[in-house]
CSV table of C-alpha atoms and ligand atoms in Angstrom, one decimal:
chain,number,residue,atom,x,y,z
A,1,UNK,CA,0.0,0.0,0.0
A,2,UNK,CA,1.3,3.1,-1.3
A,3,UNK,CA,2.0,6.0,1.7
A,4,UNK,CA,-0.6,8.5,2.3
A,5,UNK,CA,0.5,12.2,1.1
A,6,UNK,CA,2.2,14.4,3.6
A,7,UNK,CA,-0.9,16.7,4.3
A,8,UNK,CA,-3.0,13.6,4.9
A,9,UNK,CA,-1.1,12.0,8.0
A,10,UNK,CA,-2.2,12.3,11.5
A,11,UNK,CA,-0.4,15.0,13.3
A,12,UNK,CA,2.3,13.2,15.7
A,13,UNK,CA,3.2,11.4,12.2
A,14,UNK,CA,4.0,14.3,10.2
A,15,UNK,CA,5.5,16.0,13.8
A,16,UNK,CA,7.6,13.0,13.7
A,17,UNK,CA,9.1,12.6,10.4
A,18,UNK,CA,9.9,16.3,10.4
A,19,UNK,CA,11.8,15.8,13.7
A,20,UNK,CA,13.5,12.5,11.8
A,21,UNK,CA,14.6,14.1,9.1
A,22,UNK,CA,15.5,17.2,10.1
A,23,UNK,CA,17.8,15.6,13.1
A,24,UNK,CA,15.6,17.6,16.0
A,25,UNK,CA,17.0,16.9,19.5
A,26,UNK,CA,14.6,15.6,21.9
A,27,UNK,CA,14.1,19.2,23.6
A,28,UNK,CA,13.3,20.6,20.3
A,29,UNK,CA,10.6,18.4,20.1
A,30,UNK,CA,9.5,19.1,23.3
A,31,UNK,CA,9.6,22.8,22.1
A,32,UNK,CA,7.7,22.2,18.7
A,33,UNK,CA,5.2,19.9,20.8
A,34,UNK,CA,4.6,22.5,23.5
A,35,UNK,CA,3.7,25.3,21.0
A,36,UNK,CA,1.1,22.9,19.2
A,37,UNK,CA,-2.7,24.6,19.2
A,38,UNK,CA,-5.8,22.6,18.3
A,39,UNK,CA,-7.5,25.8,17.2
A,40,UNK,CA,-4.8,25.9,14.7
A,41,UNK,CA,-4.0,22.8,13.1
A,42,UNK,CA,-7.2,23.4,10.3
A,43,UNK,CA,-6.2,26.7,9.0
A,44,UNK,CA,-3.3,25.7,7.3
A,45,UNK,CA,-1.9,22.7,5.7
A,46,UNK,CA,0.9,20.4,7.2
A,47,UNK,CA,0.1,21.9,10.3
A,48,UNK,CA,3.1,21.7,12.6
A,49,UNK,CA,3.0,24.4,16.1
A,50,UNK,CA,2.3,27.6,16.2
A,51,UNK,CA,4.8,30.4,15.6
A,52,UNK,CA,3.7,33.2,18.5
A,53,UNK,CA,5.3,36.7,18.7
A,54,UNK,CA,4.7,38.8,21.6
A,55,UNK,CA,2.3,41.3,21.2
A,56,UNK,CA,1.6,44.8,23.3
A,57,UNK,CA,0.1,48.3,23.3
A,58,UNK,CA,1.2,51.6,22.0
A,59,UNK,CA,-0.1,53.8,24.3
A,60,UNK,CA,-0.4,58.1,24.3
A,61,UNK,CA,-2.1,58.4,21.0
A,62,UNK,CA,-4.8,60.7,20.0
A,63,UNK,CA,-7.0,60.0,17.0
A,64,UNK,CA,-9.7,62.0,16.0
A,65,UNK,CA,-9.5,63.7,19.4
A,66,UNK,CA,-9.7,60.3,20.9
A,67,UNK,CA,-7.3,58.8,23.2
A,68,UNK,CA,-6.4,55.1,22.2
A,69,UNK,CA,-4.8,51.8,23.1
A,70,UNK,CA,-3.5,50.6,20.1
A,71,UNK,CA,-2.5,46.6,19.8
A,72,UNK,CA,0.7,45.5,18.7
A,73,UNK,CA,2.2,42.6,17.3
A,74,UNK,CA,6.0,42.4,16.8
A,75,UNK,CA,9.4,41.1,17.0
A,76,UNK,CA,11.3,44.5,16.9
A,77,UNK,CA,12.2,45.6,20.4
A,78,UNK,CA,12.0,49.4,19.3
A,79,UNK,CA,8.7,49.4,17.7
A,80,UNK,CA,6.3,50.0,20.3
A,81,UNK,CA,8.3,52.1,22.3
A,82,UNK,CA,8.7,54.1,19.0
A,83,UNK,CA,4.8,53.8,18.7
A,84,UNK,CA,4.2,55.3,22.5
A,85,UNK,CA,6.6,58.0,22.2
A,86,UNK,CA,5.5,58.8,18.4
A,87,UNK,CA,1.9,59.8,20.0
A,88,UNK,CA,3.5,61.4,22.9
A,89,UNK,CA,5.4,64.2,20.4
A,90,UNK,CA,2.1,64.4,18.4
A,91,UNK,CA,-0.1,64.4,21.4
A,92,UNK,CA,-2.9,67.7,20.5
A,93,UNK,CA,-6.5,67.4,21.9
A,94,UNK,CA,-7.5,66.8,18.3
A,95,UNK,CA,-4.6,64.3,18.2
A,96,UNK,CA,-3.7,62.9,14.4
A,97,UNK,CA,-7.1,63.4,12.3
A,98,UNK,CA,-7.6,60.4,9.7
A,99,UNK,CA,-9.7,60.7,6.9
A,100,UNK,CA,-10.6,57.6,5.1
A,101,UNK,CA,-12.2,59.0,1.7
A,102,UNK,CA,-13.4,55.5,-0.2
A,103,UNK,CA,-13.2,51.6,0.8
A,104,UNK,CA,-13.9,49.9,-2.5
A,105,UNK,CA,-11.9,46.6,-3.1
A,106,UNK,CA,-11.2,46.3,-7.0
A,107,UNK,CA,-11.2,42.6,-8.9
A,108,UNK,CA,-9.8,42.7,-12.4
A,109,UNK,CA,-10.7,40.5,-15.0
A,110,UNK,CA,-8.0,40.1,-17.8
A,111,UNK,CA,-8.6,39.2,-21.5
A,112,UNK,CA,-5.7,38.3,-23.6
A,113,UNK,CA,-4.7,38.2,-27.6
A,114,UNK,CA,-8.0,40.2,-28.0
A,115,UNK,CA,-8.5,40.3,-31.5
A,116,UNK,CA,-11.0,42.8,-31.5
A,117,UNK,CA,-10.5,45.1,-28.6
A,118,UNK,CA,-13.0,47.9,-29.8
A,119,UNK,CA,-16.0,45.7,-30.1
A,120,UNK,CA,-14.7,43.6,-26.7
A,121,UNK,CA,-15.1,47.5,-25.2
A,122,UNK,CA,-18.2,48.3,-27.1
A,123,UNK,CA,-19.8,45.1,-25.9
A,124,UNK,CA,-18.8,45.6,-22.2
A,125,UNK,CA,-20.0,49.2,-22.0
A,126,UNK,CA,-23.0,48.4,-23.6
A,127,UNK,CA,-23.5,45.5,-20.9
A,128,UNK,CA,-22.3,47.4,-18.0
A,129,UNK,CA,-25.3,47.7,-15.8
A,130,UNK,CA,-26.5,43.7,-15.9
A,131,UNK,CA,-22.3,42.9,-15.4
A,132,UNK,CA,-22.6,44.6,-12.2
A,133,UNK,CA,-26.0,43.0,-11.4
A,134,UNK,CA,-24.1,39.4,-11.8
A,135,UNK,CA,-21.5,40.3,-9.9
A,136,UNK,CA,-24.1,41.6,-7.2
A,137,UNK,CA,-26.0,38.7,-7.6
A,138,UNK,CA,-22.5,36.3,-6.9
A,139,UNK,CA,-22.9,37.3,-3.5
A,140,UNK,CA,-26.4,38.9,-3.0
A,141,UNK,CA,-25.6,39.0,1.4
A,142,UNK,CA,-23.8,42.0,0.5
A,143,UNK,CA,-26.5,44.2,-0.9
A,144,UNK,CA,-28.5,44.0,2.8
A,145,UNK,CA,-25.1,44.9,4.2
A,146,UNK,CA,-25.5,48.1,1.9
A,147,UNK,CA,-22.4,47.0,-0.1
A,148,UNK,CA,-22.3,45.7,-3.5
A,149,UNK,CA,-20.3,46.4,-6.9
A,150,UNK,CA,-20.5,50.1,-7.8
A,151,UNK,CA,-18.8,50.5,-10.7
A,152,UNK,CA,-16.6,49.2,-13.8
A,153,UNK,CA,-13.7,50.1,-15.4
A,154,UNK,CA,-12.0,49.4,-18.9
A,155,UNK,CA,-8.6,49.5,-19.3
A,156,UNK,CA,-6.1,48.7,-22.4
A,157,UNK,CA,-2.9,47.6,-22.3
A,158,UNK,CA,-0.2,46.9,-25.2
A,159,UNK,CA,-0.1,45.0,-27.0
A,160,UNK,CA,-3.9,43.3,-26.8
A,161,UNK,CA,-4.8,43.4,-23.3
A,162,UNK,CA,-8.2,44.5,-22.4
A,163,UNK,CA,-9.0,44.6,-18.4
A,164,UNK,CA,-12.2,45.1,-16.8
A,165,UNK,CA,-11.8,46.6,-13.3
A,166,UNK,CA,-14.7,46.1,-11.1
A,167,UNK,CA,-15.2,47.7,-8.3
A,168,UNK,CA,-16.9,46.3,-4.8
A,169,UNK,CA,-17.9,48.3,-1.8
A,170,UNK,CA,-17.1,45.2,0.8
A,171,UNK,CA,-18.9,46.6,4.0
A,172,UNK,CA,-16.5,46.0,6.5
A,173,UNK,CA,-15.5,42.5,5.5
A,174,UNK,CA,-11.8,41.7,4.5
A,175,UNK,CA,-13.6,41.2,1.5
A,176,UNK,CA,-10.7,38.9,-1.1
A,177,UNK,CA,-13.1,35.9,-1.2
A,178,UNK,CA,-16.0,38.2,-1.7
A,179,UNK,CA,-14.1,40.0,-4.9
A,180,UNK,CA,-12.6,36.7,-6.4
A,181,UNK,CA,-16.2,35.5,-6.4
A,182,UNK,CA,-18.0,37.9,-8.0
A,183,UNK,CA,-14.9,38.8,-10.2
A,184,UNK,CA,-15.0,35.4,-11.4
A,185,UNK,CA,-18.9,35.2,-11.6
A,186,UNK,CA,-18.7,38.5,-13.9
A,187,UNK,CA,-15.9,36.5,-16.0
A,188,UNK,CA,-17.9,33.2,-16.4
A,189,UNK,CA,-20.8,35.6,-17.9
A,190,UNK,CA,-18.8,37.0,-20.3
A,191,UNK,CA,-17.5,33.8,-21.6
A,192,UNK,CA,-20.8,32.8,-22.2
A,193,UNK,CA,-21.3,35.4,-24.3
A,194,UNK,CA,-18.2,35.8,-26.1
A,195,UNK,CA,-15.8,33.8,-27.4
A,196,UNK,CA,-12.6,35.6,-25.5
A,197,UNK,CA,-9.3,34.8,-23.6
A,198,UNK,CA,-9.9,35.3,-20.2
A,199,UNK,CA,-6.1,34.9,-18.3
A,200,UNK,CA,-7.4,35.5,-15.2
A,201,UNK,CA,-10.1,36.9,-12.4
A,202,UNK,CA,-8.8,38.3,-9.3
A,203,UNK,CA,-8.7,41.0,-6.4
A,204,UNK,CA,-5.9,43.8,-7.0
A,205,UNK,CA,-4.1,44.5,-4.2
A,206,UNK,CA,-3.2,47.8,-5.6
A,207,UNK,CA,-5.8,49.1,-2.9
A,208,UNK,CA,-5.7,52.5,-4.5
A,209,UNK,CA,-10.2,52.9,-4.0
A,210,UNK,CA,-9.0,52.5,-0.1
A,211,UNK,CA,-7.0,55.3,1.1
A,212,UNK,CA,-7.0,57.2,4.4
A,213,UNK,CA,-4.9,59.8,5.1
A,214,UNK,CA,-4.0,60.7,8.6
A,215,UNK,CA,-2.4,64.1,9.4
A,216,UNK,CA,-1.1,66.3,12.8
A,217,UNK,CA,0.1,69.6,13.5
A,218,UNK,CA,1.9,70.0,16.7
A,219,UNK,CA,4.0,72.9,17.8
A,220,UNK,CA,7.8,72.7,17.4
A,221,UNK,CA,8.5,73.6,21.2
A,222,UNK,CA,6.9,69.8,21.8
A,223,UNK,CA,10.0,67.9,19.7
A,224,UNK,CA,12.8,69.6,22.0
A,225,UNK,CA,15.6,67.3,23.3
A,226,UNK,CA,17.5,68.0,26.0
A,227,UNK,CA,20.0,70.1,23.6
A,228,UNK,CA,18.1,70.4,20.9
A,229,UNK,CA,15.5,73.3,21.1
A,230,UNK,CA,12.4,72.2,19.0
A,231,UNK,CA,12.5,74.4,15.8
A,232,UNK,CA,15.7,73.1,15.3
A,233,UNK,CA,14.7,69.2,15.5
A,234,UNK,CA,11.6,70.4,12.9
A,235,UNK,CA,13.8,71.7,11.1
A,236,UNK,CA,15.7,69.0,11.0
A,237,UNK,CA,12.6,66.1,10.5
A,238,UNK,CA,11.4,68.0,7.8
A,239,UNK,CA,14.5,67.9,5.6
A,240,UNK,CA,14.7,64.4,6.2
A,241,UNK,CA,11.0,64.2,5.2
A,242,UNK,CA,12.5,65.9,1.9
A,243,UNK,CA,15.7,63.7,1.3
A,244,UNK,CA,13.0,60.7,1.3
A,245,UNK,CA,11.2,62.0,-1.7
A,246,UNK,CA,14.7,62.1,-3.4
A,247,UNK,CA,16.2,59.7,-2.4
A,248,UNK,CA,15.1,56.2,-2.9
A,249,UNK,CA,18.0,54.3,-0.8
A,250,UNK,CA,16.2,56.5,2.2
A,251,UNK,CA,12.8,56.5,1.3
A,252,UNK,CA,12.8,52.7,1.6
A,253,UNK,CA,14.2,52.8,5.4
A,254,UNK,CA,12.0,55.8,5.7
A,255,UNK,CA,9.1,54.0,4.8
A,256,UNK,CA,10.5,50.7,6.9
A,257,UNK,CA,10.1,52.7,9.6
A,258,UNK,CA,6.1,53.7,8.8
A,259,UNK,CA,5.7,49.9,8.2
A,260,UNK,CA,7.2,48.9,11.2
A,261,UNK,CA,4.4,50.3,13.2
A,262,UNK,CA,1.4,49.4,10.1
A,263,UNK,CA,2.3,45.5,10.0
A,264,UNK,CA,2.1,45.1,13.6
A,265,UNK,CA,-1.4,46.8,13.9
A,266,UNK,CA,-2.5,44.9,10.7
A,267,UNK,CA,-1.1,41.8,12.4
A,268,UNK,CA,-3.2,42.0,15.6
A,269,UNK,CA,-6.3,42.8,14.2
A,270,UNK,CA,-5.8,39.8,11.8
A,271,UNK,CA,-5.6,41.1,8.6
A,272,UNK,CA,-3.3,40.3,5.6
A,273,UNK,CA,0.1,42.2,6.0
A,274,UNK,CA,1.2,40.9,2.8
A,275,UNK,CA,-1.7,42.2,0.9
A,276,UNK,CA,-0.9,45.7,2.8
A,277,UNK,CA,2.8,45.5,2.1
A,278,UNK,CA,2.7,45.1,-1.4
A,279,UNK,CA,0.0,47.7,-1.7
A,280,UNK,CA,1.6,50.4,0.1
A,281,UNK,CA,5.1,50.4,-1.8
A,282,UNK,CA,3.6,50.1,-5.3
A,283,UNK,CA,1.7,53.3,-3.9
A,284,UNK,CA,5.3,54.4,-2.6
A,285,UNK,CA,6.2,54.6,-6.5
A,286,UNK,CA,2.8,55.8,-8.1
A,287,UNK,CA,5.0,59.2,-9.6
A,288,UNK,CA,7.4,56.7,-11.3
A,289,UNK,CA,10.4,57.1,-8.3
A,290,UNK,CA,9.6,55.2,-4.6
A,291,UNK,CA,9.3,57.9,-2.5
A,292,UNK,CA,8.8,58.4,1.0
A,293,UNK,CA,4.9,58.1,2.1
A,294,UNK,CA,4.5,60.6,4.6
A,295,UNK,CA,6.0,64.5,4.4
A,296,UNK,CA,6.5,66.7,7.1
A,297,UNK,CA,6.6,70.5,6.6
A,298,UNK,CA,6.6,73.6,9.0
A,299,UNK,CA,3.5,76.0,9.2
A,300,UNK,CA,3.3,79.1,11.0
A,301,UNK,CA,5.6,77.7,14.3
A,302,UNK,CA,4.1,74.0,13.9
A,303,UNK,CA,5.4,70.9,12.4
A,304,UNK,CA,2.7,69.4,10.1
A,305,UNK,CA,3.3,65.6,9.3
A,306,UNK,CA,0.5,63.7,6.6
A,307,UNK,CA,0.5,60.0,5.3
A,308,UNK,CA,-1.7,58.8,2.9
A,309,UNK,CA,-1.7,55.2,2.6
A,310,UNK,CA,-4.2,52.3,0.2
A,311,UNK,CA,-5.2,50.3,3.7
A,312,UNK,CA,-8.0,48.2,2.7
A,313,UNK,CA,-8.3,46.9,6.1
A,314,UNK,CA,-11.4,44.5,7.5
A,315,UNK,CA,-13.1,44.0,10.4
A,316,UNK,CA,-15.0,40.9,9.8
A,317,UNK,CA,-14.5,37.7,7.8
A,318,UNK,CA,-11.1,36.3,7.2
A,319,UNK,CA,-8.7,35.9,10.0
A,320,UNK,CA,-10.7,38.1,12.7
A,321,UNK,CA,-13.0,35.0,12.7
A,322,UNK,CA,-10.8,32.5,13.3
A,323,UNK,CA,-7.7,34.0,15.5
A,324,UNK,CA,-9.0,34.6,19.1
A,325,UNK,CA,-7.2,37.7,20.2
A,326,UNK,CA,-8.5,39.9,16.8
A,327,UNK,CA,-11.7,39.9,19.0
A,328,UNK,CA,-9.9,41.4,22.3
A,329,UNK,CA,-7.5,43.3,20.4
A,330,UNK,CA,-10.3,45.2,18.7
A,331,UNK,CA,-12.0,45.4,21.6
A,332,UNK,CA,-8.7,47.1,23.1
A,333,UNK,CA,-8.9,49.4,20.8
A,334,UNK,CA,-11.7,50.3,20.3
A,335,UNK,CA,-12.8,49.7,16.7
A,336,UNK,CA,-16.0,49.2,15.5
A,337,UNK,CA,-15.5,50.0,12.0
A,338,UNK,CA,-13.4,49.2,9.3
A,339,UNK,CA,-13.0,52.6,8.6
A,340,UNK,CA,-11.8,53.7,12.1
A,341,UNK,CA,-9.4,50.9,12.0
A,342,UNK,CA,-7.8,52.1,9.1
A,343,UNK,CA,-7.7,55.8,10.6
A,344,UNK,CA,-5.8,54.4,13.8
A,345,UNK,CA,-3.7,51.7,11.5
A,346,UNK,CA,-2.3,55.1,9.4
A,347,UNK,CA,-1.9,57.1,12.7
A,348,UNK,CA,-0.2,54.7,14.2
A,349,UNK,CA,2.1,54.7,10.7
A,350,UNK,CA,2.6,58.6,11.1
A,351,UNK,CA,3.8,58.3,15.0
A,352,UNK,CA,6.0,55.4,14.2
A,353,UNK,CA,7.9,57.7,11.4
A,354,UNK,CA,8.0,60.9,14.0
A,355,UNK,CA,9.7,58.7,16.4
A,356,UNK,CA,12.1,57.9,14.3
A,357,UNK,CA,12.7,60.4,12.5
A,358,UNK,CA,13.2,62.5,15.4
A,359,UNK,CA,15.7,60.0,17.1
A,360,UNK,CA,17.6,59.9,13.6
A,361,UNK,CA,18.1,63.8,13.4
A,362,UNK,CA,19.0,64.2,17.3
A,363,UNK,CA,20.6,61.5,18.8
A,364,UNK,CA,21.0,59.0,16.5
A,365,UNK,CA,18.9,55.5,16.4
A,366,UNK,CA,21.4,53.2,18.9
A,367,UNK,CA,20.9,55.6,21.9
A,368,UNK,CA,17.6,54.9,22.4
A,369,UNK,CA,17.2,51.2,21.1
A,370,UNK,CA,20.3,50.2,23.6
A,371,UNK,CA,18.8,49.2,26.4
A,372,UNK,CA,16.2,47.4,24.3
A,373,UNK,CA,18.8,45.4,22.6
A,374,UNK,CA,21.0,44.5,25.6
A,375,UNK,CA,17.7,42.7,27.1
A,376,UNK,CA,16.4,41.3,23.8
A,377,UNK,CA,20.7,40.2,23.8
A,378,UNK,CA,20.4,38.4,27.4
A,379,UNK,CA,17.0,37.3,26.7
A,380,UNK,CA,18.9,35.0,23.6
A,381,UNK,CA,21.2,33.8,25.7
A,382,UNK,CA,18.7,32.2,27.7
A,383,UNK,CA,18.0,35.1,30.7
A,384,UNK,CA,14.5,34.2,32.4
A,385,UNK,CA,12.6,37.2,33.6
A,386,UNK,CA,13.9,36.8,37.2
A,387,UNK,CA,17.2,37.1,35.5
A,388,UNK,CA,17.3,40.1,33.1
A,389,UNK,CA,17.5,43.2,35.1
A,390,UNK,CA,20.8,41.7,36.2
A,391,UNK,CA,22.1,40.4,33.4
A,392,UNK,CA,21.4,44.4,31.9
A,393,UNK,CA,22.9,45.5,34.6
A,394,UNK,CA,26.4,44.0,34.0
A,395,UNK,CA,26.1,44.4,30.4
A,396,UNK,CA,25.2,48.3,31.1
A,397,UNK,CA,29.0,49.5,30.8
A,398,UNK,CA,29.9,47.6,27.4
A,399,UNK,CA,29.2,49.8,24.3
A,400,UNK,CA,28.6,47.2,22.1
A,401,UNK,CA,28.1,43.6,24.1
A,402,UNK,CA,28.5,40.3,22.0
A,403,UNK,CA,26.4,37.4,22.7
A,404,UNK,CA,29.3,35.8,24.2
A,405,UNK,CA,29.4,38.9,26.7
A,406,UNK,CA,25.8,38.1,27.3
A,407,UNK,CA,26.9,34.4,28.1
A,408,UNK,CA,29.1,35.6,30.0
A,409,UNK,CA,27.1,37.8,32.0
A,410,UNK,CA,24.3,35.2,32.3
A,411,UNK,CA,26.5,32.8,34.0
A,412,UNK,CA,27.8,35.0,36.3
A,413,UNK,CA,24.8,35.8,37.8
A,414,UNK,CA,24.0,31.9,37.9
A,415,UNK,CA,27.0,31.8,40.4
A,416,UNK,CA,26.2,34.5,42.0
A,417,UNK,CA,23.0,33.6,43.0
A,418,UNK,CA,23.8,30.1,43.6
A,419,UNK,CA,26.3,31.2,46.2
A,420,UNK,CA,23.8,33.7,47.7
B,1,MEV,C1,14.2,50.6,12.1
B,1,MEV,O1,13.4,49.4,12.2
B,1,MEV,C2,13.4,51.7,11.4
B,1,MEV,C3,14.2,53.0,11.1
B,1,MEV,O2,15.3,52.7,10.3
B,1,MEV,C4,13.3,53.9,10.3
B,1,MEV,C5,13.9,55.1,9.7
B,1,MEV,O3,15.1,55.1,9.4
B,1,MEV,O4,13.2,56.1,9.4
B,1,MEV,C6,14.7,53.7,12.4
């Protein structure tokens, strides 16, 4: 009898041959084993533990002239800190303002080798109005929601491409399923009317119908160092703002830092990060150069930052059904709206950047991330929580400590509290 396929073995079997062939000691095992959710093992194939990162809370942000709690989920020591103190420079009683404009996903259906691309327009313009009712029909839930498809539009490429956009209002659903249904309900009613090439039906994650654009004005005096007085620091923020738009080596890190804080919101409240990645840098290049996404300017004594970003975030469906904490992290926050989770996603985005920009201008990045990385340092070596401040502590007076400082450092206070 032939050997059932990877995906189809019971779960200590495929654990198993995994840990064969891959050598894995019996503690790694143990590790692999320990990490292993129930709630898990269906959402993906070959299921094998589940990968947790530590997830926490920027805190001193203002949005909309609301104070909020904003979730977190990331590996980067710096980024929530960044996050926290990000708000705190911004902090205004109107806070960041986000505007969210439009939240229409977009499907494209593409026809190839068209022979005749006027008539293949003709024909769709002339059938516009029932190609939207099929769609609509693909999914008819969304209509009570008050969503639906709202529009089309027709696009040609060289040298015989023909592409039908359509364009879905989602509600607040995540809303990929949703489009590559009704996209490919649209494209199964044109076949069987015409005899074309249809390559392919499918969401665009160019989310460029979902924009919000969060903006803050705060008043120079409130990004002052210790030596630094604030117009200065503005000053300074603002011309790296300006080298970003100029410069693509710096508008990537520039915008690194934006997505730093974006992915780790989008991450909590269970939404595709990839989808959101990709978006957001082809958006970084929409004038033909990647460019930084946010600019910051000075206006009348106040340093003025604004992001616009294509965040075509959900709140229901998808992964918020199916990962536990998307429930208490919106709850954390706040949210009840896709919308409003966008406007805190972007604000969070525009913090992130201030933080780091400021920290670049002034001191310099390492000053501020040191203590962050000595315990993230002694926390690889093995330090348990009982351990760390200690371990920091004799780290504190080496510039730039090696792991095998941290070793070291670990096992001296092993001793020492062995003696004690
Ligand atoms: C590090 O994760 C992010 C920064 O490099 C962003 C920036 O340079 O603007 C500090």
């Amino acid at each position: 009898m032939s050997q059932p396929p990877f995906y189809r073995l019971p779960y200590e079997a495929r654990r198993d041959q995994i840990a064969s062939q891959s050598h894995l000691t019996v503690d790694q095992l143990v590790e692999l084993t320990a990490h292993r959710q129930a709630t898990d093992e269906n959402l993906i194939e070959n299921y094998l533990t589940t990968y947790g990162l530590p997830e926490g809370v920027a805190v001193n942000l203002t949005v909309d002239g609301r104070p909020v709690t904003v979730p977190m989920v990331t590996e980067e020591p710096s980024v929530i800190a960044a996050a926290s103190n990000g708000g705190r420079l911004l902090a205004s009683p109107t806070g960041i303002e986000t505007q969210v404009t439009q939240r229409e996903l977009m499907g494209q259906i593409v026809f190839s080798h068209v022979i005749d691309p006027r008539d293949l327009v003709k024909w769709l313009t002339a059938n516009r109005k029932r190609l939207l009712n099929v769609a609509d029909a693909a999914h008819p839930s969304l209509i009570t929601h008050g969503g639906g498809a709202s529009s089309l539009r027709i696009r040609q490429l060289p040298p015989d491409w023909v592409l039908l956009d359509v364009f879905i209002d989602v509600g607040e659903a995540m809303g990929a399923n949703l489009v590559n249904t009704m996209t490919e309900a649209v494209a199964a009613d044109i076949k069987a009317h015409r005899d074309e090439d249809i390559l392919m039906s499918i969401l665009s994650n160019y989310a460029t119908h979902s924009l919000v654009t969060a903006t803050c004005e705060v008043p120079v005096n409130q990004l002052k160092t210790s030596t630094i007085a604030g117009a200065a620091v503005a000053q300074r923020i603002v011309e790296a703002s300006d080298l970003a738009q100029v410069d693509p080596y710096r508008a990537v890190t520039h915008n690194k830092g934006i997505m730093n804080g974006i992915d780790a919101v989008v991450l909590a409240m269970g939404n595709d990060w990839r989808a959101v990645e990709s978006g957001v840098h082809a958006y970084a290049s929409r004038n033909g150069q990647y460019q930084g996404l946010s600019q910051w300017s000075i206006v009348d004594g106040h340093l003025r930052g604004e992001l616009t970003l294509p965040l075509a975030l959900g709140f229901v469906g998808g992964a918020t059904r199916v990962l536990p904490l998307v429930k208490v992290n919106q709850q954390i926050a706040h949210v009840t709206s896709a919308r409003e989770l966008m406007g805190i996603t972007a604000a969070v985005g525009l913090a992130q950047n201030v933080a780091a920009l400021r920290a670049l201008v002034t001191d310099g990045i390492q000053r501020g991330h040191m203590s962050l990385q000595r315990k993230s340092l002694a926390l690889s070596v093995g330090a348990t929580p009982a351990e760390l401040p200690e371990v920091m502590h004799r780290l504190a007076t080496i510039t730039q400590p090696t792991m095998a400082q941290a070793q070291a450092a670990l096992t001296a206070v092993r001793q020492a509290n062995l003696k004690e």
